């Protein structure tokens, strides 16, 4: 597909911490009342000033959640910054919720494989899915969002809700295939926010409550760019059949780090800020590491092809992390990309490492990959370090968002 003139060039997504912090600085004045009153408006790809578009950086921890909320509260006060702060906590809520229910992720992956197999046997369904992904359904707004997603790697939050709702209720396509389409093309594609965002729209997160897109709402919040005919949308759809999620499991404790073991540092797309991981505070200086490497496994997001913008952002973010780790005293960072688990084991063995230290890898494709690599790693243990932010917020994600929301004032005091 060719780049449309009204869409921002892919080069706008510079995958460095420096660019993420620069965006944060530019957006600071808008994090207060302006965000609260305008955030729901989707003015189109060339009018994104009402939202931060920081999610690709936050998703990889090139910019931390604490940095975002601290900036908002410092400039606007807790009350005016409340809405922005809450949205950041939604991200942590979804992460914690999925972390305590890994079965929901597994069920999504298994169901997705079954959905994909069904496509092989139902040519009409396969054609309808292809039309939806290629923006050829004939529904203007939906087709424009499909194109925008593939060509820019980003969609406004409201557009994500409308798109998912139309996919599920109007086009009646399997929700997991839609979630997979997002995960393959959103530069901020995140196993928790995305899977659970789709489940929330479908009515699978809160019993009896689905998000059903309305024509008036699309016309209002797109400033009239789109005016769908209400008769073309399933405006009165019912939630998908309820399937109660499992109760939360206790959060797995972070495996202890042995500072005396010969150790190699592994950096993944889940956390590209190795210099603030705090392993020094645990008695292990970066300069004492036997080896360091970045692991890029973007393709693990899906069995289908992942978009080039996602791949490029992952590659650049890991490159940026490698340079910062080296500058902070780590050994020369090896770049492991599209490798097999055995390659990871060989890398650790070459370095003489009996321990791999990495930032906590939450439930999702990278965790799945690491779990599958454990047999190849043999006696090499993996110590995952969980950040203070996650340790503090995730335990509250046992039920609905309200439990996290009521903790926000205390969490802000403790974490910023
Ligand atoms: C169906 C669906 C799928 C989604 N998939 C993803 C995904 O794969 N990755 C992802 O990061 N977000 C996802 N979201 C949440 C949300 O749409 C994006 O985080 C947000 O649009 C990112 O844009 P922004 O950085 O301009 O957000 P801003 O409005 O500027 O918000 C600031 C930050 O808060 C966080 N945030 C804001 N809104 C949400 C939210 N509703 N849920 C979770 N975190 C939020 C993000 O980290 C964001 O960068 C999804 C939402 C839906 C409805």
PDB file of N, CA, C and O in Angstrom, residues 46-99:
ATOM      1  N   UNK A  46      -3.645  13.634  11.217  1.00  0.00           N
ATOM      2  CA  UNK A  46      -2.848  14.857  11.213  1.00  0.00           C
ATOM      3  C   UNK A  46      -3.261  15.814  12.336  1.00  0.00           C
ATOM      4  O   UNK A  46      -2.790  16.946  12.385  1.00  0.00           O
ATOM      5  N   UNK A  47      -4.143  15.363  13.238  1.00  0.00           N
ATOM      6  CA  UNK A  47      -4.593  16.230  14.343  1.00  0.00           C
ATOM      7  C   UNK A  47      -4.576  15.433  15.641  1.00  0.00           C
ATOM      8  O   UNK A  47      -5.608  15.094  16.197  1.00  0.00           O
ATOM      9  N   UNK A  48      -3.387  15.137  16.111  1.00  0.00           N
ATOM     10  CA  UNK A  48      -3.255  14.266  17.278  1.00  0.00           C
ATOM     11  C   UNK A  48      -2.836  15.016  18.543  1.00  0.00           C
ATOM     12  O   UNK A  48      -2.420  14.396  19.526  1.00  0.00           O
ATOM     13  N   UNK A  49      -2.943  16.356  18.525  1.00  0.00           N
ATOM     14  CA  UNK A  49      -2.420  17.138  19.646  1.00  0.00           C
ATOM     15  C   UNK A  49      -3.150  16.927  20.965  1.00  0.00           C
ATOM     16  O   UNK A  49      -2.647  17.291  22.020  1.00  0.00           O
ATOM     17  N   UNK A  50      -4.347  16.327  20.937  1.00  0.00           N
ATOM     18  CA  UNK A  50      -5.115  16.156  22.184  1.00  0.00           C
ATOM     19  C   UNK A  50      -4.739  14.899  22.951  1.00  0.00           C
ATOM     20  O   UNK A  50      -5.190  14.689  24.065  1.00  0.00           O
ATOM     21  N   UNK A  51      -3.943  14.023  22.329  1.00  0.00           N
ATOM     22  CA  UNK A  51      -3.443  12.831  23.041  1.00  0.00           C
ATOM     23  C   UNK A  51      -1.922  12.809  22.886  1.00  0.00           C
ATOM     24  O   UNK A  51      -1.363  13.482  22.024  1.00  0.00           O
ATOM     25  N   UNK A  52      -1.271  11.997  23.727  1.00  0.00           N
ATOM     26  CA  UNK A  52       0.199  12.099  23.766  1.00  0.00           C
ATOM     27  C   UNK A  52       0.897  11.324  22.641  1.00  0.00           C
ATOM     28  O   UNK A  52       2.047  11.621  22.319  1.00  0.00           O
ATOM     29  N   UNK A  53       0.230  10.306  22.091  1.00  0.00           N
ATOM     30  CA  UNK A  53       0.854   9.342  21.152  1.00  0.00           C
ATOM     31  C   UNK A  53       2.169   8.777  21.714  1.00  0.00           C
ATOM     32  O   UNK A  53       3.073   8.415  20.971  1.00  0.00           O
ATOM     33  N   UNK A  54       2.224   8.661  23.026  1.00  0.00           N
ATOM     34  CA  UNK A  54       3.449   8.140  23.663  1.00  0.00           C
ATOM     35  C   UNK A  54       3.439   6.617  23.822  1.00  0.00           C
ATOM     36  O   UNK A  54       4.432   6.020  24.258  1.00  0.00           O
ATOM     37  N   UNK A  55       2.322   5.991  23.485  1.00  0.00           N
ATOM     38  CA  UNK A  55       2.181   4.567  23.814  1.00  0.00           C
ATOM     39  C   UNK A  55       3.285   3.658  23.244  1.00  0.00           C
ATOM     40  O   UNK A  55       3.696   2.726  23.937  1.00  0.00           O
ATOM     41  N   UNK A  56       3.820   3.887  22.037  1.00  0.00           N
ATOM     42  CA  UNK A  56       4.901   2.991  21.593  1.00  0.00           C
ATOM     43  C   UNK A  56       6.127   3.039  22.510  1.00  0.00           C
ATOM     44  O   UNK A  56       6.806   2.036  22.698  1.00  0.00           O
ATOM     45  N   UNK A  57       6.391   4.196  23.109  1.00  0.00           N
ATOM     46  CA  UNK A  57       7.543   4.342  24.010  1.00  0.00           C
ATOM     47  C   UNK A  57       7.217   3.751  25.385  1.00  0.00           C
ATOM     48  O   UNK A  57       8.035   3.071  25.979  1.00  0.00           O
ATOM     49  N   UNK A  58       5.995   4.020  25.861  1.00  0.00           N
ATOM     50  CA  UNK A  58       5.608   3.521  27.185  1.00  0.00           C
ATOM     51  C   UNK A  58       5.536   1.994  27.165  1.00  0.00           C
ATOM     52  O   UNK A  58       5.979   1.320  28.093  1.00  0.00           O
ATOM     53  N   UNK A  59       5.012   1.465  26.079  1.00  0.00           N
ATOM     54  CA  UNK A  59       4.859   0.004  25.963  1.00  0.00           C
ATOM     55  C   UNK A  59       6.202  -0.717  26.114  1.00  0.00           C
ATOM     56  O   UNK A  59       6.279  -1.809  26.631  1.00  0.00           O
ATOM     57  N   UNK A  60       7.283  -0.081  25.658  1.00  0.00           N
ATOM     58  CA  UNK A  60       8.620  -0.702  25.759  1.00  0.00           C
ATOM     59  C   UNK A  60       9.428  -0.142  26.915  1.00  0.00           C
ATOM     60  O   UNK A  60      10.617  -0.375  27.032  1.00  0.00           O
ATOM     61  N   UNK A  61       8.752   0.663  27.730  1.00  0.00           N
ATOM     62  CA  UNK A  61       9.412   1.294  28.871  1.00  0.00           C
ATOM     63  C   UNK A  61      10.602   2.152  28.458  1.00  0.00           C
ATOM     64  O   UNK A  61      11.566   2.288  29.213  1.00  0.00           O
ATOM     65  N   UNK A  62      10.541   2.696  27.239  1.00  0.00           N
ATOM     66  CA  UNK A  62      11.523   3.732  26.892  1.00  0.00           C
ATOM     67  C   UNK A  62      11.192   4.966  27.712  1.00  0.00           C
ATOM     68  O   UNK A  62      12.056   5.793  27.999  1.00  0.00           O
ATOM     69  N   UNK A  63       9.919   5.109  28.038  1.00  0.00           N
ATOM     70  CA  UNK A  63       9.456   6.126  28.991  1.00  0.00           C
ATOM     71  C   UNK A  63       8.626   5.371  30.029  1.00  0.00           C
ATOM     72  O   UNK A  63       7.794   4.531  29.673  1.00  0.00           O
ATOM     73  N   UNK A  64       8.877   5.664  31.302  1.00  0.00           N
ATOM     74  CA  UNK A  64       8.195   4.911  32.361  1.00  0.00           C
ATOM     75  C   UNK A  64       6.867   5.546  32.755  1.00  0.00           C
ATOM     76  O   UNK A  64       6.678   6.761  32.623  1.00  0.00           O
ATOM     77  N   UNK A  65       5.980   4.713  33.271  1.00  0.00           N
ATOM     78  CA  UNK A  65       4.675   5.214  33.734  1.00  0.00           C
ATOM     79  C   UNK A  65       4.865   6.278  34.811  1.00  0.00           C
ATOM     80  O   UNK A  65       4.157   7.290  34.829  1.00  0.00           O
ATOM     81  N   UNK A  66       5.840   6.049  35.724  1.00  0.00           N
ATOM     82  CA  UNK A  66       6.055   7.007  36.817  1.00  0.00           C
ATOM     83  C   UNK A  66       6.477   8.369  36.261  1.00  0.00           C
ATOM     84  O   UNK A  66       6.078   9.413  36.791  1.00  0.00           O
ATOM     85  N   UNK A  67       7.266   8.354  35.188  1.00  0.00           N
ATOM     86  CA  UNK A  67       7.697   9.634  34.598  1.00  0.00           C
ATOM     87  C   UNK A  67       6.490  10.399  34.032  1.00  0.00           C
ATOM     88  O   UNK A  67       6.395  11.624  34.155  1.00  0.00           O
ATOM     89  N   UNK A  68       5.574   9.654  33.415  1.00  0.00           N
ATOM     90  CA  UNK A  68       4.394  10.301  32.831  1.00  0.00           C
ATOM     91  C   UNK A  68       3.516  10.939  33.901  1.00  0.00           C
ATOM     92  O   UNK A  68       3.147  12.114  33.800  1.00  0.00           O
ATOM     93  N   UNK A  69       3.185  10.153  34.930  1.00  0.00           N
ATOM     94  CA  UNK A  69       2.252  10.698  35.919  1.00  0.00           C
ATOM     95  C   UNK A  69       2.917  11.783  36.763  1.00  0.00           C
ATOM     96  O   UNK A  69       2.267  12.755  37.151  1.00  0.00           O
ATOM     97  N   UNK A  70       4.219  11.639  37.019  1.00  0.00           N
ATOM     98  CA  UNK A  70       4.908  12.677  37.806  1.00  0.00           C
ATOM     99  C   UNK A  70       4.867  14.011  37.052  1.00  0.00           C
ATOM    100  O   UNK A  70       4.620  15.067  37.655  1.00  0.00           O
ATOM    101  N   UNK A  71       5.087  13.966  35.744  1.00  0.00           N
ATOM    102  CA  UNK A  71       5.053  15.208  34.946  1.00  0.00           C
ATOM    103  C   UNK A  71       3.654  15.823  34.981  1.00  0.00           C
ATOM    104  O   UNK A  71       3.497  17.037  35.173  1.00  0.00           O
ATOM    105  N   UNK A  72       2.633  14.990  34.841  1.00  0.00           N
ATOM    106  CA  UNK A  72       1.257  15.503  34.806  1.00  0.00           C
ATOM    107  C   UNK A  72       0.883  16.157  36.131  1.00  0.00           C
ATOM    108  O   UNK A  72       0.335  17.263  36.170  1.00  0.00           O
ATOM    109  N   UNK A  73       1.214  15.476  37.236  1.00  0.00           N
ATOM    110  CA  UNK A  73       0.831  16.003  38.551  1.00  0.00           C
ATOM    111  C   UNK A  73       1.653  17.242  38.888  1.00  0.00           C
ATOM    112  O   UNK A  73       1.125  18.234  39.423  1.00  0.00           O
ATOM    113  N   UNK A  74       2.946  17.235  38.540  1.00  0.00           N
ATOM    114  CA  UNK A  74       3.793  18.395  38.859  1.00  0.00           C
ATOM    115  C   UNK A  74       3.286  19.649  38.139  1.00  0.00           C
ATOM    116  O   UNK A  74       3.252  20.734  38.707  1.00  0.00           O
ATOM    117  N   UNK A  75       2.862  19.510  36.895  1.00  0.00           N
ATOM    118  CA  UNK A  75       2.476  20.691  36.128  1.00  0.00           C
ATOM    119  C   UNK A  75       1.031  21.120  36.348  1.00  0.00           C
ATOM    120  O   UNK A  75       0.690  22.288  36.161  1.00  0.00           O
ATOM    121  N   UNK A  76       0.160  20.181  36.678  1.00  0.00           N
ATOM    122  CA  UNK A  76      -1.271  20.513  36.702  1.00  0.00           C
ATOM    123  C   UNK A  76      -1.942  20.265  38.043  1.00  0.00           C
ATOM    124  O   UNK A  76      -3.090  20.652  38.234  1.00  0.00           O
ATOM    125  N   UNK A  77      -1.247  19.554  38.938  1.00  0.00           N
ATOM    126  CA  UNK A  77      -1.876  19.182  40.213  1.00  0.00           C
ATOM    127  C   UNK A  77      -2.685  17.908  40.025  1.00  0.00           C
ATOM    128  O   UNK A  77      -3.140  17.594  38.915  1.00  0.00           O
ATOM    129  N   UNK A  78      -2.855  17.180  41.146  1.00  0.00           N
ATOM    130  CA  UNK A  78      -3.494  15.863  41.060  1.00  0.00           C
ATOM    131  C   UNK A  78      -4.917  15.947  40.521  1.00  0.00           C
ATOM    132  O   UNK A  78      -5.378  15.060  39.808  1.00  0.00           O
ATOM    133  N   UNK A  79      -5.611  17.029  40.830  1.00  0.00           N
ATOM    134  CA  UNK A  79      -7.011  17.092  40.421  1.00  0.00           C
ATOM    135  C   UNK A  79      -7.147  17.308  38.906  1.00  0.00           C
ATOM    136  O   UNK A  79      -7.831  16.553  38.217  1.00  0.00           O
ATOM    137  N   UNK A  80      -6.455  18.327  38.377  1.00  0.00           N
ATOM    138  CA  UNK A  80      -6.572  18.596  36.937  1.00  0.00           C
ATOM    139  C   UNK A  80      -5.938  17.479  36.101  1.00  0.00           C
ATOM    140  O   UNK A  80      -6.354  17.222  34.968  1.00  0.00           O
ATOM    141  N   UNK A  81      -4.941  16.798  36.676  1.00  0.00           N
ATOM    142  CA  UNK A  81      -4.256  15.736  35.915  1.00  0.00           C
ATOM    143  C   UNK A  81      -4.943  14.383  36.071  1.00  0.00           C
ATOM    144  O   UNK A  81      -4.493  13.385  35.512  1.00  0.00           O
ATOM    145  N   UNK A  82      -6.048  14.375  36.819  1.00  0.00           N
ATOM    146  CA  UNK A  82      -6.661  13.101  37.203  1.00  0.00           C
ATOM    147  C   UNK A  82      -6.950  12.180  36.017  1.00  0.00           C
ATOM    148  O   UNK A  82      -6.647  10.987  36.030  1.00  0.00           O
ATOM    149  N   UNK A  83      -7.521  12.741  34.963  1.00  0.00           N
ATOM    150  CA  UNK A  83      -7.935  11.891  33.829  1.00  0.00           C
ATOM    151  C   UNK A  83      -6.712  11.269  33.151  1.00  0.00           C
ATOM    152  O   UNK A  83      -6.697  10.068  32.861  1.00  0.00           O
ATOM    153  N   UNK A  84      -5.695  12.100  32.918  1.00  0.00           N
ATOM    154  CA  UNK A  84      -4.491  11.571  32.264  1.00  0.00           C
ATOM    155  C   UNK A  84      -3.849  10.478  33.126  1.00  0.00           C
ATOM    156  O   UNK A  84      -3.486   9.406  32.637  1.00  0.00           O
ATOM    157  N   UNK A  85      -3.754  10.775  34.418  1.00  0.00           N
ATOM    158  CA  UNK A  85      -3.136   9.814  35.347  1.00  0.00           C
ATOM    159  C   UNK A  85      -3.918   8.497  35.335  1.00  0.00           C
ATOM    160  O   UNK A  85      -3.346   7.408  35.272  1.00  0.00           O
ATOM    161  N   UNK A  86      -5.248   8.611  35.349  1.00  0.00           N
ATOM    162  CA  UNK A  86      -6.064   7.382  35.328  1.00  0.00           C
ATOM    163  C   UNK A  86      -5.803   6.549  34.079  1.00  0.00           C
ATOM    164  O   UNK A  86      -5.749   5.321  34.133  1.00  0.00           O
ATOM    165  N   UNK A  87      -5.655   7.215  32.945  1.00  0.00           N
ATOM    166  CA  UNK A  87      -5.427   6.453  31.706  1.00  0.00           C
ATOM    167  C   UNK A  87      -4.112   5.678  31.781  1.00  0.00           C
ATOM    168  O   UNK A  87      -4.028   4.549  31.326  1.00  0.00           O
ATOM    169  N   UNK A  88      -3.095   6.308  32.385  1.00  0.00           N
ATOM    170  CA  UNK A  88      -1.819   5.599  32.536  1.00  0.00           C
ATOM    171  C   UNK A  88      -2.019   4.380  33.447  1.00  0.00           C
ATOM    172  O   UNK A  88      -1.488   3.288  33.185  1.00  0.00           O
ATOM    173  N   UNK A  89      -2.830   4.569  34.497  1.00  0.00           N
ATOM    174  CA  UNK A  89      -3.084   3.434  35.393  1.00  0.00           C
ATOM    175  C   UNK A  89      -3.919   2.345  34.720  1.00  0.00           C
ATOM    176  O   UNK A  89      -3.849   1.184  35.110  1.00  0.00           O
ATOM    177  N   UNK A  90      -4.725   2.702  33.704  1.00  0.00           N
ATOM    178  CA  UNK A  90      -5.444   1.655  32.963  1.00  0.00           C
ATOM    179  C   UNK A  90      -4.442   0.672  32.357  1.00  0.00           C
ATOM    180  O   UNK A  90      -4.651  -0.532  32.348  1.00  0.00           O
ATOM    181  N   UNK A  91      -3.352   1.211  31.844  1.00  0.00           N
ATOM    182  CA  UNK A  91      -2.330   0.328  31.255  1.00  0.00           C
ATOM    183  C   UNK A  91      -1.823  -0.676  32.297  1.00  0.00           C
ATOM    184  O   UNK A  91      -1.759  -1.876  32.050  1.00  0.00           O
ATOM    185  N   UNK A  92      -1.497  -0.153  33.492  1.00  0.00           N
ATOM    186  CA  UNK A  92      -0.952  -1.025  34.543  1.00  0.00           C
ATOM    187  C   UNK A  92      -2.016  -1.986  35.059  1.00  0.00           C
ATOM    188  O   UNK A  92      -1.711  -3.123  35.430  1.00  0.00           O
ATOM    189  N   UNK A  93      -3.266  -1.514  35.080  1.00  0.00           N
ATOM    190  CA  UNK A  93      -4.370  -2.392  35.495  1.00  0.00           C
ATOM    191  C   UNK A  93      -4.464  -3.600  34.555  1.00  0.00           C
ATOM    192  O   UNK A  93      -4.508  -4.750  34.996  1.00  0.00           O
ATOM    193  N   UNK A  94      -4.443  -3.331  33.255  1.00  0.00           N
ATOM    194  CA  UNK A  94      -4.548  -4.447  32.302  1.00  0.00           C
ATOM    195  C   UNK A  94      -3.352  -5.393  32.456  1.00  0.00           C
ATOM    196  O   UNK A  94      -3.498  -6.606  32.400  1.00  0.00           O
ATOM    197  N   UNK A  95      -2.150  -4.823  32.632  1.00  0.00           N
ATOM    198  CA  UNK A  95      -0.958  -5.670  32.768  1.00  0.00           C
ATOM    199  C   UNK A  95      -1.102  -6.593  33.993  1.00  0.00           C
ATOM    200  O   UNK A  95      -0.839  -7.780  33.914  1.00  0.00           O
ATOM    201  N   UNK A  96      -1.494  -5.991  35.120  1.00  0.00           N
ATOM    202  CA  UNK A  96      -1.624  -6.767  36.345  1.00  0.00           C
ATOM    203  C   UNK A  96      -2.737  -7.808  36.235  1.00  0.00           C
ATOM    204  O   UNK A  96      -2.594  -8.951  36.695  1.00  0.00           O
ATOM    205  N   UNK A  97      -3.854  -7.405  35.618  1.00  0.00           N
ATOM    206  CA  UNK A  97      -5.010  -8.320  35.494  1.00  0.00           C
ATOM    207  C   UNK A  97      -4.603  -9.570  34.712  1.00  0.00           C
ATOM    208  O   UNK A  97      -4.899 -10.701  35.115  1.00  0.00           O
ATOM    209  N   UNK A  98      -3.866  -9.374  33.612  1.00  0.00           N
ATOM    210  CA  UNK A  98      -3.474 -10.525  32.790  1.00  0.00           C
ATOM    211  C   UNK A  98      -2.370 -11.336  33.463  1.00  0.00           C
ATOM    212  O   UNK A  98      -2.339 -12.563  33.371  1.00  0.00           O
ATOM    213  N   UNK A  99      -1.494 -10.634  34.170  1.00  0.00           N
ATOM    214  CA  UNK A  99      -0.399 -11.313  34.860  1.00  0.00           C
ATOM    215  C   UNK A  99      -0.949 -12.335  35.858  1.00  0.00           C
ATOM    216  O   UNK A  99      -0.358 -13.397  36.057  1.00  0.00           O
TER     217      UNK A  99
END
